[in-house]
Amino acid sequence: MNRRIEVISSDDAPECPRCDREGLLYARVPHGWHNAAGARVEGYSGVVLCPDCDARQAHAAPLISWFHVNGEADDGDPDFVRLFVAWASQAFVPTLNERALEDEIELCREGAYATGKSL
């Protein structure tokens, strides 16, 4: 499967959604699921390369090390490109938790977010 991964540049480091610490790289990864009607829903979701959360992942560790040595992404560096492709080929978006989504929608309907209540 050929997936188009897009690196998103910014002057600010991305925040890791898992640990809330500073990440190294933010990329948009294609993903999809089948809805209740059985139709395929396609989209993109953001994935952060985190030096803490991803350090033990075999596909991420070499790219994390590259960042520690070189500082920032460089698509002109063949080593960076090779390491990025290895990481991106394994990057994934977790499957949609439809029950959690429905629970959150229900909280919104009940006005829970206006009162500060959260999941």
PDB file of C-alpha atoms in Angstrom, residues 31-34 92-98:
ATOM      1  CA  HIS A  31      -6.332   6.378   7.753  1.00  0.00           C
ATOM      2  CA  GLY A  32      -9.904   5.226   7.500  1.00  0.00           C
ATOM      3  CA  TRP A  33     -12.611   2.954   8.821  1.00  0.00           C
ATOM      4  CA  HIS A  34     -15.975   1.535   7.795  1.00  0.00           C
ATOM      5  CA  PHE A  92      -0.522   4.500  12.327  1.00  0.00           C
ATOM      6  CA  VAL A  93      -3.638   6.092  13.715  1.00  0.00           C
ATOM      7  CA  PRO A  94      -5.464   4.053  16.348  1.00  0.00           C
ATOM      8  CA  THR A  95      -8.857   2.704  15.307  1.00  0.00           C
ATOM      9  CA  LEU A  96     -11.749   5.015  16.089  1.00  0.00           C
ATOM     10  CA  ASN A  97     -13.343   4.147  19.435  1.00  0.00           C
ATOM     11  CA  GLU A  98     -16.960   4.641  18.431  1.00  0.00           C
TER      12      GLU A  98
END
